[in-house]
PDB file of C-alpha atoms in Angstrom:
ATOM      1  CA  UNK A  12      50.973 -12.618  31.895  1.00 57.00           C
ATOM      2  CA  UNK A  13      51.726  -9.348  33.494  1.00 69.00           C
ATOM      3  CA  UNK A  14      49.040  -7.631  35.383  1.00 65.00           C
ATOM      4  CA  UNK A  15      49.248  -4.745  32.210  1.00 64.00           C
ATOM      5  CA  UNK A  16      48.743  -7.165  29.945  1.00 68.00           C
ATOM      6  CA  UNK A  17      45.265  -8.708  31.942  1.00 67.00           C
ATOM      7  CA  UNK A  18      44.441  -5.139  31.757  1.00 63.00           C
ATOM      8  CA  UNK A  19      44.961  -4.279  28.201  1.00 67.00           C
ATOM      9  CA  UNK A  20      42.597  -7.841  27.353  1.00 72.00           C
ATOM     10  CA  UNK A  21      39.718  -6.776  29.604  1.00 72.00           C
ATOM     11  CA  UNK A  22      40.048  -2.932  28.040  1.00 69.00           C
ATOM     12  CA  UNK A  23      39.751  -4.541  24.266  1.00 75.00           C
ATOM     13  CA  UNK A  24      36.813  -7.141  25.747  1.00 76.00           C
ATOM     14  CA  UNK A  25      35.083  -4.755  27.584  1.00 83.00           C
ATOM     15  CA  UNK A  26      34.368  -2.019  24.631  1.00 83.00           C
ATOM     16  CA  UNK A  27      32.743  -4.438  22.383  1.00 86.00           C
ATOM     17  CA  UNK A  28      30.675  -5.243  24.962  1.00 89.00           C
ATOM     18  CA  UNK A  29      29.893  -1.835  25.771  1.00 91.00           C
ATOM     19  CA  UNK A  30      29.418  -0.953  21.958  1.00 93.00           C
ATOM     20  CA  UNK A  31      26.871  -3.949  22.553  1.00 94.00           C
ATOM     21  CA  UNK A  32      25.318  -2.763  25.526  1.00 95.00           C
ATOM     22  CA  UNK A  33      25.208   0.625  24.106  1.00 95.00           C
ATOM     23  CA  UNK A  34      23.232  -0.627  20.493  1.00 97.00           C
ATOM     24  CA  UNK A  35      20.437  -3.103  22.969  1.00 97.00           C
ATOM     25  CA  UNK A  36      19.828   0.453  24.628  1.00 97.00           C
ATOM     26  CA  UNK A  37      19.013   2.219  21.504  1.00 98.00           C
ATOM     27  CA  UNK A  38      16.826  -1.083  19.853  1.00 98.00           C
ATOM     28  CA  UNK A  39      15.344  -1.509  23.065  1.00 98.00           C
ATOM     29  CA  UNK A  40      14.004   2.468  22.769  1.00 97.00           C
ATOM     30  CA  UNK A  41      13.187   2.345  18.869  1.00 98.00           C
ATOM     31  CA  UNK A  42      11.109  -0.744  19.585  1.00 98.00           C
ATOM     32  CA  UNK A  43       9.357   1.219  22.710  1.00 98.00           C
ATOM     33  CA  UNK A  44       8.831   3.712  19.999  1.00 98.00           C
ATOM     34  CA  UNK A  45       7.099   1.569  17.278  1.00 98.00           C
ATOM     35  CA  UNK A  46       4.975  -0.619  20.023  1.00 98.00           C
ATOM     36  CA  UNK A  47       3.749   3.339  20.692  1.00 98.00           C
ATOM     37  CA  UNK A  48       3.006   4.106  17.015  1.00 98.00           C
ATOM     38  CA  UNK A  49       1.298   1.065  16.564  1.00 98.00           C
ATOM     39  CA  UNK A  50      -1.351   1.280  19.629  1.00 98.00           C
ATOM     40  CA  UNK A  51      -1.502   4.980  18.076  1.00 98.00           C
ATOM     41  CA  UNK A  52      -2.568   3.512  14.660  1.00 98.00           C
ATOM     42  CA  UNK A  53      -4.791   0.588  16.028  1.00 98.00           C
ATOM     43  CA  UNK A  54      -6.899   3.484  17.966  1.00 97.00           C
ATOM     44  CA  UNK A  55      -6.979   5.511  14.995  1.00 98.00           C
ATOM     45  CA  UNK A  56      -7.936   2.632  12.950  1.00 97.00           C
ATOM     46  CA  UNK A  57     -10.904   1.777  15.140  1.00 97.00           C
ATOM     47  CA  UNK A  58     -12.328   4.731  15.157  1.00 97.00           C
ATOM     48  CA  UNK A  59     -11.954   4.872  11.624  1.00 97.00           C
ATOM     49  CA  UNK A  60     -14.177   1.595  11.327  1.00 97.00           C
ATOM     50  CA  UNK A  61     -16.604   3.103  13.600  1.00 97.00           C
ATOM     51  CA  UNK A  62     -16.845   6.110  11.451  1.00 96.00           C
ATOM     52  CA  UNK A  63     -16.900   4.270   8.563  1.00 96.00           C
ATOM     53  CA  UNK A  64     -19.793   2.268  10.114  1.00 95.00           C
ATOM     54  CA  UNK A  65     -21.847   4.923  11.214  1.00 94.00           C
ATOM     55  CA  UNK A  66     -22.075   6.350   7.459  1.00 91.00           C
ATOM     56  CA  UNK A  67     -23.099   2.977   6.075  1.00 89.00           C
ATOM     57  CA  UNK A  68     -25.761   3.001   8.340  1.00 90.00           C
ATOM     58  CA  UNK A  69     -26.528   6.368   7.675  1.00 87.00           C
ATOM     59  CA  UNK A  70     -26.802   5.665   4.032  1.00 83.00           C
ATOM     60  CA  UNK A  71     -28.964   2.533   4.304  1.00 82.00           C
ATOM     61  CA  UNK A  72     -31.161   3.908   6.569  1.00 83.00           C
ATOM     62  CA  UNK A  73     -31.582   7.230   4.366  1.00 75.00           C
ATOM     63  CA  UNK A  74     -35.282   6.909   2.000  1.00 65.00           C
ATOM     64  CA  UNK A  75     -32.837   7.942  -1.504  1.00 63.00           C
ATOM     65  CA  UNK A  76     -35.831   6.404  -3.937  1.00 61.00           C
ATOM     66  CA  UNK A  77     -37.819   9.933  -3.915  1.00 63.00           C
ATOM     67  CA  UNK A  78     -34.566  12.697  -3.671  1.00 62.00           C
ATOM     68  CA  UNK A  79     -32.070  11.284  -6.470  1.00 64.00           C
ATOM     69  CA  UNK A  80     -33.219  11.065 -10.097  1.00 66.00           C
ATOM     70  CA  UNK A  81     -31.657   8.338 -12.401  1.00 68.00           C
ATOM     71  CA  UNK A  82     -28.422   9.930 -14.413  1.00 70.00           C
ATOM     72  CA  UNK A  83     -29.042   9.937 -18.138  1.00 74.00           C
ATOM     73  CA  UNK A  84     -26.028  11.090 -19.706  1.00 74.00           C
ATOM     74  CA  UNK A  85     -27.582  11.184 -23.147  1.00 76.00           C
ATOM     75  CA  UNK A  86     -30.649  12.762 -22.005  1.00 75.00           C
ATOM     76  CA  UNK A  87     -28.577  14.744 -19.544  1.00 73.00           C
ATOM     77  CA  UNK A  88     -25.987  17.057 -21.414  1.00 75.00           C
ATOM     78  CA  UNK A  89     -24.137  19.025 -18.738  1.00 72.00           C
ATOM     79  CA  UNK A  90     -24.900  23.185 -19.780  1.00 72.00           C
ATOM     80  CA  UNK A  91     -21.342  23.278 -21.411  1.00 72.00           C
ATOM     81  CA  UNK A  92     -21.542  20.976 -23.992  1.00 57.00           C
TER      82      UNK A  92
END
């Protein structure tokens, strides 16, 4: 084999490789990205629970017997009707 020829086989075996290389780079970054969105969305999740907590105990702790009257929708015709 001539010392062009070694040459030519490493050029055609090194771009895959590089096209390779080049691919891991840009997965490796997209997953970065995701693991980053997905803290984002636990956090925001959490506090969402936390809200979502704090009105339930809002609501059970809130006297509503005396304030809300029962609904009677035959009794209770809207003014429009």
């Amino acid at each position: 084999m001539t010392k062009q020829q070694n040459l030519d086989n490493q050029a055609s075996l090194s771009a895959p490789i590089e096209d390779l290389q080049v691919r891991i780079a840009f997965l490796d970054d997209l997953v970065e990205q995701l693991n980053e969105q997905v803290i984002r969305q636990h956090a925001e999740i959490a506090d969402l629970k936390k809200q979502m907590q704090f009105l339930y105990q809002r609501v059970e702790s809130a006297d509503l017997s005396e304030g809300i009257e029962a609904f009677d929708p035959l009794s209770n015709i809207p003014p429009h009707y």
